[in-house]
Amino acid sequence: MSHHHPTHKKLFSKLGQDRQVSETVRLGLLLALSGGLMDAYSYLFRGEVFANAQTGNILLFSVNLSQGNWGMVKEYGCPVLAFGAGIALAFLIRQHFQRRNIRLHWRQIGVLIEIGVLVFVAFQPQTRNLLANSLTSLACGFQVEAFRKIHGNSIATTMCIGNFRAGLHALGEYWFSRKRSDRNKALTYFIVIAFFALGAVLGSRLIARMGQWAILCSSALLAACFLLMFIQTEEEKRDAL
């Protein structure tokens, strides 16, 4: 009987790992859904400014700067700065909470802040689009810095161009290697892109029905992420015993 214990232990360990990987992928998909929704919301409802696609904001900032449209320079420039502040916020939260003996993971604390920021955005009228877009970009900046990997692969949940490149690269690798790992990597990238696009579609539909309150659905998705991380952390603790 003793010879079977290591096998059983290995099997249960593998099942635990697979479950955690599955949770991580689900987390990434929820974040991508939320990311697409935020971008659609800021662009469609808040004056055609991007929450996530800062390349677009920098382009439009530069064009308006060259034309002397100072009001629009501010509209596109502030979200870029806020996005950077969101990245800095993620770094500060990690440094402050990572080594403290608290029940919540530092990413969960950041997600709670992100949820609060987006709830505040929902209450801003369209006369305050600059503030609303800047705060939404801050939330996106936090998300892109705090959640950079899915199953060991660098994946962004708030933009697509990097995922598109990496997905095509992994597809090329699979074409020559025929390794399941390369195929799965490519699939992960493209599924995340699909969920981002689905989030944008969802955002468009919700804006038509809910107007400024549509962003609350992004908060709800992030709340689901918060709970999913809590479940995952508990599973990791059990597997470590």
mmCIF file of N, CA and C in Angstrom, residues 24-122:
data_model
loop_
_atom_site.group_PDB
_atom_site.id
_atom_site.type_symbol
_atom_site.label_atom_id
_atom_site.label_comp_id
_atom_site.label_asym_id
_atom_site.label_seq_id
_atom_site.Cartn_x
_atom_site.Cartn_y
_atom_site.Cartn_z
ATOM 1 N N THR A 24 -6.938 31.031 -12.557
ATOM 2 C CA THR A 24 -6.163 32.162 -13.050
ATOM 3 C C THR A 24 -6.636 32.579 -14.435
ATOM 4 N N VAL A 25 -6.915 31.613 -15.300
ATOM 5 C CA VAL A 25 -7.420 31.925 -16.637
ATOM 6 C C VAL A 25 -8.785 32.606 -16.526
ATOM 7 N N ARG A 26 -9.645 32.082 -15.662
ATOM 8 C CA ARG A 26 -10.960 32.698 -15.478
ATOM 9 C C ARG A 26 -10.818 34.137 -14.969
ATOM 10 N N LEU A 27 -9.867 34.341 -14.080
ATOM 11 C CA LEU A 27 -9.607 35.689 -13.559
ATOM 12 C C LEU A 27 -9.205 36.620 -14.700
ATOM 13 N N GLY A 28 -8.307 36.148 -15.551
ATOM 14 C CA GLY A 28 -7.850 36.944 -16.688
ATOM 15 C C GLY A 28 -8.972 37.292 -17.644
ATOM 16 N N LEU A 29 -9.877 36.348 -17.862
ATOM 17 C CA LEU A 29 -10.998 36.585 -18.777
ATOM 18 C C LEU A 29 -11.979 37.617 -18.205
ATOM 19 N N LEU A 30 -12.221 37.529 -16.898
ATOM 20 C CA LEU A 30 -13.088 38.528 -16.248
ATOM 21 C C LEU A 30 -12.463 39.919 -16.322
ATOM 22 N N LEU A 31 -11.143 39.986 -16.104
ATOM 23 C CA LEU A 31 -10.440 41.273 -16.171
ATOM 24 C C LEU A 31 -10.476 41.838 -17.588
ATOM 25 N N ALA A 32 -10.322 40.964 -18.594
ATOM 26 C CA ALA A 32 -10.370 41.411 -19.988
ATOM 27 C C ALA A 32 -11.759 41.912 -20.343
ATOM 28 N N LEU A 33 -12.782 41.229 -19.850
ATOM 29 C CA LEU A 33 -14.167 41.646 -20.070
ATOM 30 C C LEU A 33 -14.381 43.045 -19.487
ATOM 31 N N SER A 34 -13.888 43.242 -18.260
ATOM 32 C CA SER A 34 -13.988 44.542 -17.598
ATOM 33 C C SER A 34 -13.189 45.610 -18.354
ATOM 34 N N GLY A 35 -12.006 45.236 -18.836
ATOM 35 C CA GLY A 35 -11.156 46.172 -19.582
ATOM 36 C C GLY A 35 -11.820 46.665 -20.857
ATOM 37 N N GLY A 36 -12.441 45.742 -21.597
ATOM 38 C CA GLY A 36 -13.156 46.125 -22.819
ATOM 39 C C GLY A 36 -14.330 47.033 -22.529
ATOM 40 N N LEU A 37 -15.029 46.738 -21.446
ATOM 41 C CA LEU A 37 -16.187 47.544 -21.047
ATOM 42 C C LEU A 37 -15.746 48.967 -20.686
ATOM 43 N N MET A 38 -14.648 49.085 -19.942
ATOM 44 C CA MET A 38 -14.153 50.414 -19.538
ATOM 45 C C MET A 38 -13.776 51.256 -20.752
ATOM 46 N N ASP A 39 -13.111 50.626 -21.738
ATOM 47 C CA ASP A 39 -12.696 51.369 -22.931
ATOM 48 C C ASP A 39 -13.903 51.826 -23.742
ATOM 49 N N ALA A 40 -14.895 50.938 -23.884
ATOM 50 C CA ALA A 40 -16.112 51.301 -24.616
ATOM 51 C C ALA A 40 -16.837 52.445 -23.907
ATOM 52 N N TYR A 41 -16.880 52.372 -22.594
ATOM 53 C CA TYR A 41 -17.575 53.391 -21.792
ATOM 54 C C TYR A 41 -16.933 54.763 -21.967
ATOM 55 N N SER A 42 -15.613 54.815 -21.826
ATOM 56 C CA SER A 42 -14.934 56.120 -21.927
ATOM 57 C C SER A 42 -15.018 56.670 -23.345
ATOM 58 N N TYR A 43 -14.962 55.778 -24.339
ATOM 59 C CA TYR A 43 -14.974 56.252 -25.734
ATOM 60 C C TYR A 43 -16.386 56.624 -26.196
ATOM 61 N N LEU A 44 -17.346 55.768 -25.921
ATOM 62 C CA LEU A 44 -18.702 55.977 -26.432
ATOM 63 C C LEU A 44 -19.516 56.979 -25.608
ATOM 64 N N PHE A 45 -19.262 57.021 -24.299
ATOM 65 C CA PHE A 45 -20.108 57.863 -23.438
ATOM 66 C C PHE A 45 -19.388 59.098 -22.907
ATOM 67 N N ARG A 46 -18.064 59.065 -22.870
ATOM 68 C CA ARG A 46 -17.318 60.150 -22.220
ATOM 69 C C ARG A 46 -16.458 60.961 -23.189
ATOM 70 N N GLY A 47 -16.949 61.158 -24.406
ATOM 71 C CA GLY A 47 -16.279 62.110 -25.309
ATOM 72 C C GLY A 47 -15.163 61.542 -26.155
ATOM 73 N N GLU A 48 -15.249 60.258 -26.509
ATOM 74 C CA GLU A 48 -14.293 59.616 -27.432
ATOM 75 C C GLU A 48 -12.841 59.716 -26.947
ATOM 76 N N VAL A 49 -12.671 59.410 -25.675
ATOM 77 C CA VAL A 49 -11.339 59.305 -25.069
ATOM 78 C C VAL A 49 -11.149 57.851 -24.652
ATOM 79 N N PHE A 50 -9.943 57.318 -24.848
ATOM 80 C CA PHE A 50 -9.692 55.922 -24.497
ATOM 81 C C PHE A 50 -9.313 55.795 -23.016
ATOM 82 N N ALA A 51 -9.863 54.773 -22.362
ATOM 83 C CA ALA A 51 -9.467 54.482 -20.981
ATOM 84 C C ALA A 51 -8.194 53.653 -20.954
ATOM 85 N N ASN A 52 -8.071 52.739 -21.916
ATOM 86 C CA ASN A 52 -6.944 51.795 -21.957
ATOM 87 C C ASN A 52 -5.927 52.105 -23.045
ATOM 88 N N ALA A 53 -6.424 52.403 -24.239
ATOM 89 C CA ALA A 53 -5.541 52.545 -25.413
ATOM 90 C C ALA A 53 -4.824 53.891 -25.366
ATOM 91 N N GLN A 54 -3.793 53.961 -24.546
ATOM 92 C CA GLN A 54 -3.090 55.240 -24.362
ATOM 93 C C GLN A 54 -2.327 55.661 -25.614
ATOM 94 N N THR A 55 -2.018 54.706 -26.499
ATOM 95 C CA THR A 55 -1.395 55.064 -27.783
ATOM 96 C C THR A 55 -2.324 56.002 -28.553
ATOM 97 N N GLY A 56 -3.628 55.653 -28.564
ATOM 98 C CA GLY A 56 -4.618 56.506 -29.228
ATOM 99 C C GLY A 56 -4.718 57.876 -28.577
ATOM 100 N N ASN A 57 -4.699 57.898 -27.249
ATOM 101 C CA ASN A 57 -4.757 59.179 -26.528
ATOM 102 C C ASN A 57 -3.533 60.042 -26.812
ATOM 103 N N ILE A 58 -2.346 59.418 -26.842
ATOM 104 C CA ILE A 58 -1.105 60.170 -27.107
ATOM 105 C C ILE A 58 -1.123 60.722 -28.530
ATOM 106 N N LEU A 59 -1.621 59.913 -29.469
ATOM 107 C CA LEU A 59 -1.738 60.372 -30.863
ATOM 108 C C LEU A 59 -2.654 61.593 -30.951
ATOM 109 N N LEU A 60 -3.844 61.489 -30.354
ATOM 110 C CA LEU A 60 -4.821 62.588 -30.419
ATOM 111 C C LEU A 60 -4.355 63.809 -29.619
ATOM 112 N N PHE A 61 -3.647 63.558 -28.520
ATOM 113 C CA PHE A 61 -3.033 64.650 -27.748
ATOM 114 C C PHE A 61 -2.047 65.408 -28.634
ATOM 115 N N SER A 62 -1.217 64.681 -29.351
ATOM 116 C CA SER A 62 -0.177 65.289 -30.193
ATOM 117 C C SER A 62 -0.780 66.070 -31.349
ATOM 118 N N VAL A 63 -1.793 65.475 -31.989
ATOM 119 C CA VAL A 63 -2.454 66.147 -33.125
ATOM 120 C C VAL A 63 -3.104 67.448 -32.658
ATOM 121 N N ASN A 64 -3.838 67.383 -31.538
ATOM 122 C CA ASN A 64 -4.498 68.592 -31.017
ATOM 123 C C ASN A 64 -3.497 69.634 -30.539
ATOM 124 N N LEU A 65 -2.375 69.164 -30.007
ATOM 125 C CA LEU A 65 -1.310 70.082 -29.583
ATOM 126 C C LEU A 65 -0.761 70.847 -30.783
ATOM 127 N N SER A 66 -0.551 70.126 -31.880
ATOM 128 C CA SER A 66 -0.004 70.759 -33.092
ATOM 129 C C SER A 66 -0.985 71.764 -33.691
ATOM 130 N N GLN A 67 -2.294 71.548 -33.448
ATOM 131 C CA GLN A 67 -3.331 72.436 -33.994
ATOM 132 C C GLN A 67 -3.754 73.529 -33.003
ATOM 133 N N GLY A 68 -3.190 73.476 -31.805
ATOM 134 C CA GLY A 68 -3.497 74.492 -30.801
ATOM 135 C C GLY A 68 -4.868 74.340 -30.161
ATOM 136 N N ASN A 69 -5.432 73.140 -30.211
ATOM 137 C CA ASN A 69 -6.734 72.876 -29.563
ATOM 138 C C ASN A 69 -6.492 72.544 -28.086
ATOM 139 N N TRP A 70 -6.293 73.570 -27.285
ATOM 140 C CA TRP A 70 -5.826 73.353 -25.913
ATOM 141 C C TRP A 70 -6.818 72.607 -25.036
ATOM 142 N N GLY A 71 -8.108 72.820 -25.293
ATOM 143 C CA GLY A 71 -9.117 72.095 -24.521
ATOM 144 C C GLY A 71 -9.019 70.594 -24.741
ATOM 145 N N MET A 72 -8.822 70.170 -25.992
ATOM 146 C CA MET A 72 -8.714 68.750 -26.322
ATOM 147 C C MET A 72 -7.364 68.177 -25.886
ATOM 148 N N VAL A 73 -6.340 69.033 -25.866
ATOM 149 C CA VAL A 73 -5.026 68.594 -25.365
ATOM 150 C C VAL A 73 -5.173 68.084 -23.933
ATOM 151 N N LYS A 74 -5.936 68.841 -23.149
ATOM 152 C CA LYS A 74 -6.182 68.471 -21.747
ATOM 153 C C LYS A 74 -7.008 67.185 -21.659
ATOM 154 N N GLU A 75 -8.027 67.059 -22.525
ATOM 155 C CA GLU A 75 -8.921 65.895 -22.500
ATOM 156 C C GLU A 75 -8.165 64.594 -22.772
ATOM 157 N N TYR A 76 -7.175 64.658 -23.664
ATOM 158 C CA TYR A 76 -6.413 63.441 -24.003
ATOM 159 C C TYR A 76 -5.150 63.274 -23.155
ATOM 160 N N GLY A 77 -4.595 64.397 -22.690
ATOM 161 C CA GLY A 77 -3.347 64.328 -21.927
ATOM 162 C C GLY A 77 -3.531 63.833 -20.500
ATOM 163 N N CYS A 78 -4.582 64.292 -19.831
ATOM 164 C CA CYS A 78 -4.803 63.922 -18.425
ATOM 165 C C CYS A 78 -5.016 62.413 -18.224
ATOM 166 N N PRO A 79 -5.796 61.729 -19.083
ATOM 167 C CA PRO A 79 -5.927 60.287 -18.918
ATOM 168 C C PRO A 79 -4.598 59.534 -19.051
ATOM 169 N N VAL A 80 -3.708 60.028 -19.906
ATOM 170 C CA VAL A 80 -2.385 59.386 -20.047
ATOM 171 C C VAL A 80 -1.619 59.497 -18.729
ATOM 172 N N LEU A 81 -1.629 60.691 -18.145
ATOM 173 C CA LEU A 81 -0.958 60.905 -16.853
ATOM 174 C C LEU A 81 -1.606 60.065 -15.753
ATOM 175 N N ALA A 82 -2.954 59.982 -15.790
ATOM 176 C CA ALA A 82 -3.675 59.191 -14.785
ATOM 177 C C ALA A 82 -3.361 57.705 -14.925
ATOM 178 N N PHE A 83 -3.218 57.241 -16.158
ATOM 179 C CA PHE A 83 -2.844 55.845 -16.416
ATOM 180 C C PHE A 83 -1.486 55.545 -15.772
ATOM 181 N N GLY A 84 -0.546 56.481 -15.949
ATOM 182 C CA GLY A 84 0.768 56.350 -15.316
ATOM 183 C C GLY A 84 0.658 56.342 -13.800
ATOM 184 N N ALA A 85 -0.240 57.182 -13.263
ATOM 185 C CA ALA A 85 -0.453 57.219 -11.812
ATOM 186 C C ALA A 85 -1.019 55.894 -11.310
ATOM 187 N N GLY A 86 -1.864 55.246 -12.130
ATOM 188 C CA GLY A 86 -2.412 53.930 -11.779
ATOM 189 C C GLY A 86 -1.330 52.871 -11.683
ATOM 190 N N ILE A 87 -0.369 52.937 -12.596
ATOM 191 C CA ILE A 87 0.774 52.006 -12.558
ATOM 192 C C ILE A 87 1.587 52.240 -11.282
ATOM 193 N N ALA A 88 1.817 53.522 -10.962
ATOM 194 C CA ALA A 88 2.543 53.873 -9.736
ATOM 195 C C ALA A 88 1.774 53.414 -8.498
ATOM 196 N N LEU A 89 0.452 53.537 -8.540
ATOM 197 C CA LEU A 89 -0.390 53.112 -7.414
ATOM 198 C C LEU A 89 -0.240 51.612 -7.158
ATOM 199 N N ALA A 90 -0.243 50.829 -8.236
ATOM 200 C CA ALA A 90 -0.070 49.376 -8.094
ATOM 201 C C ALA A 90 1.276 49.059 -7.437
ATOM 202 N N PHE A 91 2.310 49.782 -7.852
ATOM 203 C CA PHE A 91 3.640 49.575 -7.282
ATOM 204 C C PHE A 91 3.664 49.909 -5.793
ATOM 205 N N LEU A 92 3.040 51.036 -5.431
ATOM 206 C CA LEU A 92 3.022 51.479 -4.028
ATOM 207 C C LEU A 92 2.216 50.518 -3.152
ATOM 208 N N ILE A 93 1.082 50.045 -3.664
ATOM 209 C CA ILE A 93 0.257 49.093 -2.906
ATOM 210 C C ILE A 93 1.033 47.804 -2.673
ATOM 211 N N ARG A 94 1.714 47.336 -3.708
ATOM 212 C CA ARG A 94 2.520 46.111 -3.579
ATOM 213 C C ARG A 94 3.616 46.289 -2.538
ATOM 214 N N GLN A 95 4.332 47.403 -2.600
ATOM 215 C CA GLN A 95 5.419 47.650 -1.647
ATOM 216 C C GLN A 95 4.898 47.766 -0.217
ATOM 217 N N HIS A 96 3.726 48.357 -0.061
ATOM 218 C CA HIS A 96 3.196 48.621 1.280
ATOM 219 C C HIS A 96 2.591 47.376 1.926
ATOM 220 N N PHE A 97 1.895 46.565 1.124
ATOM 221 C CA PHE A 97 1.127 45.455 1.703
ATOM 222 C C PHE A 97 1.722 44.067 1.492
ATOM 223 N N GLN A 98 2.678 43.930 0.569
ATOM 224 C CA GLN A 98 3.169 42.603 0.201
ATOM 225 C C GLN A 98 3.738 41.825 1.384
ATOM 226 N N ARG A 99 4.472 42.498 2.243
ATOM 227 C CA ARG A 99 5.155 41.802 3.348
ATOM 228 C C ARG A 99 4.394 41.890 4.667
ATOM 229 N N ARG A 100 3.215 42.458 4.651
ATOM 230 C CA ARG A 100 2.421 42.568 5.882
ATOM 231 C C ARG A 100 1.555 41.338 6.059
ATOM 232 N N ASN A 101 1.406 40.939 7.292
ATOM 233 C CA ASN A 101 0.635 39.732 7.591
ATOM 234 C C ASN A 101 -0.863 40.075 7.678
ATOM 235 N N ILE A 102 -1.463 40.232 6.507
ATOM 236 C CA ILE A 102 -2.894 40.542 6.452
ATOM 237 C C ILE A 102 -3.597 39.482 5.611
ATOM 238 N N ARG A 103 -4.900 39.375 5.831
ATOM 239 C CA ARG A 103 -5.679 38.323 5.169
ATOM 240 C C ARG A 103 -5.806 38.550 3.661
ATOM 241 N N LEU A 104 -5.871 39.796 3.253
ATOM 242 C CA LEU A 104 -6.059 40.106 1.838
ATOM 243 C C LEU A 104 -4.722 40.163 1.104
ATOM 244 N N HIS A 105 -4.712 39.695 -0.144
ATOM 245 C CA HIS A 105 -3.553 39.848 -1.016
ATOM 246 C C HIS A 105 -3.493 41.305 -1.475
ATOM 247 N N TRP A 106 -2.296 41.812 -1.765
ATOM 248 C CA TRP A 106 -2.180 43.222 -2.160
ATOM 249 C C TRP A 106 -2.984 43.520 -3.427
ATOM 250 N N ARG A 107 -3.097 42.540 -4.325
ATOM 251 C CA ARG A 107 -3.891 42.757 -5.543
ATOM 252 C C ARG A 107 -5.376 42.933 -5.205
ATOM 253 N N GLN A 108 -5.841 42.187 -4.189
ATOM 254 C CA GLN A 108 -7.241 42.327 -3.774
ATOM 255 C C GLN A 108 -7.516 43.729 -3.224
ATOM 256 N N ILE A 109 -6.572 44.266 -2.466
ATOM 257 C CA ILE A 109 -6.713 45.628 -1.930
ATOM 258 C C ILE A 109 -6.795 46.624 -3.087
ATOM 259 N N GLY A 110 -5.933 46.429 -4.088
ATOM 260 C CA GLY A 110 -5.951 47.290 -5.267
ATOM 261 C C GLY A 110 -7.248 47.195 -6.041
ATOM 262 N N VAL A 111 -7.777 45.982 -6.167
ATOM 263 C CA VAL A 111 -9.050 45.784 -6.880
ATOM 264 C C VAL A 111 -10.194 46.477 -6.146
ATOM 265 N N LEU A 112 -10.172 46.437 -4.811
ATOM 266 C CA LEU A 112 -11.196 47.153 -4.032
ATOM 267 C C LEU A 112 -11.124 48.659 -4.307
ATOM 268 N N ILE A 113 -9.911 49.189 -4.398
ATOM 269 C CA ILE A 113 -9.736 50.612 -4.730
ATOM 270 C C ILE A 113 -10.264 50.885 -6.137
ATOM 271 N N GLU A 114 -9.931 49.987 -7.070
ATOM 272 C CA GLU A 114 -10.386 50.121 -8.464
ATOM 273 C C GLU A 114 -11.916 50.131 -8.532
ATOM 274 N N ILE A 115 -12.550 49.241 -7.772
ATOM 275 C CA ILE A 115 -14.021 49.179 -7.725
ATOM 276 C C ILE A 115 -14.582 50.512 -7.212
ATOM 277 N N GLY A 116 -13.994 51.014 -6.118
ATOM 278 C CA GLY A 116 -14.439 52.283 -5.539
ATOM 279 C C GLY A 116 -14.297 53.441 -6.506
ATOM 280 N N VAL A 117 -13.187 53.480 -7.230
ATOM 281 C CA VAL A 117 -12.945 54.541 -8.218
ATOM 282 C C VAL A 117 -14.013 54.514 -9.310
ATOM 283 N N LEU A 118 -14.330 53.314 -9.810
ATOM 284 C CA LEU A 118 -15.311 53.199 -10.894
ATOM 285 C C LEU A 118 -16.730 53.507 -10.419
ATOM 286 N N VAL A 119 -17.044 53.177 -9.174
ATOM 287 C CA VAL A 119 -18.353 53.549 -8.607
ATOM 288 C C VAL A 119 -18.453 55.078 -8.545
ATOM 289 N N PHE A 120 -17.367 55.731 -8.134
ATOM 290 C CA PHE A 120 -17.336 57.202 -8.091
ATOM 291 C C PHE A 120 -17.534 57.783 -9.492
ATOM 292 N N VAL A 121 -16.898 57.158 -10.498
ATOM 293 C CA VAL A 121 -17.034 57.607 -11.896
ATOM 294 C C VAL A 121 -18.495 57.570 -12.343
ATOM 295 N N ALA A 122 -19.219 56.524 -11.921
ATOM 296 C CA ALA A 122 -20.623 56.360 -12.318
ATOM 297 C C ALA A 122 -21.493 57.552 -11.902
#
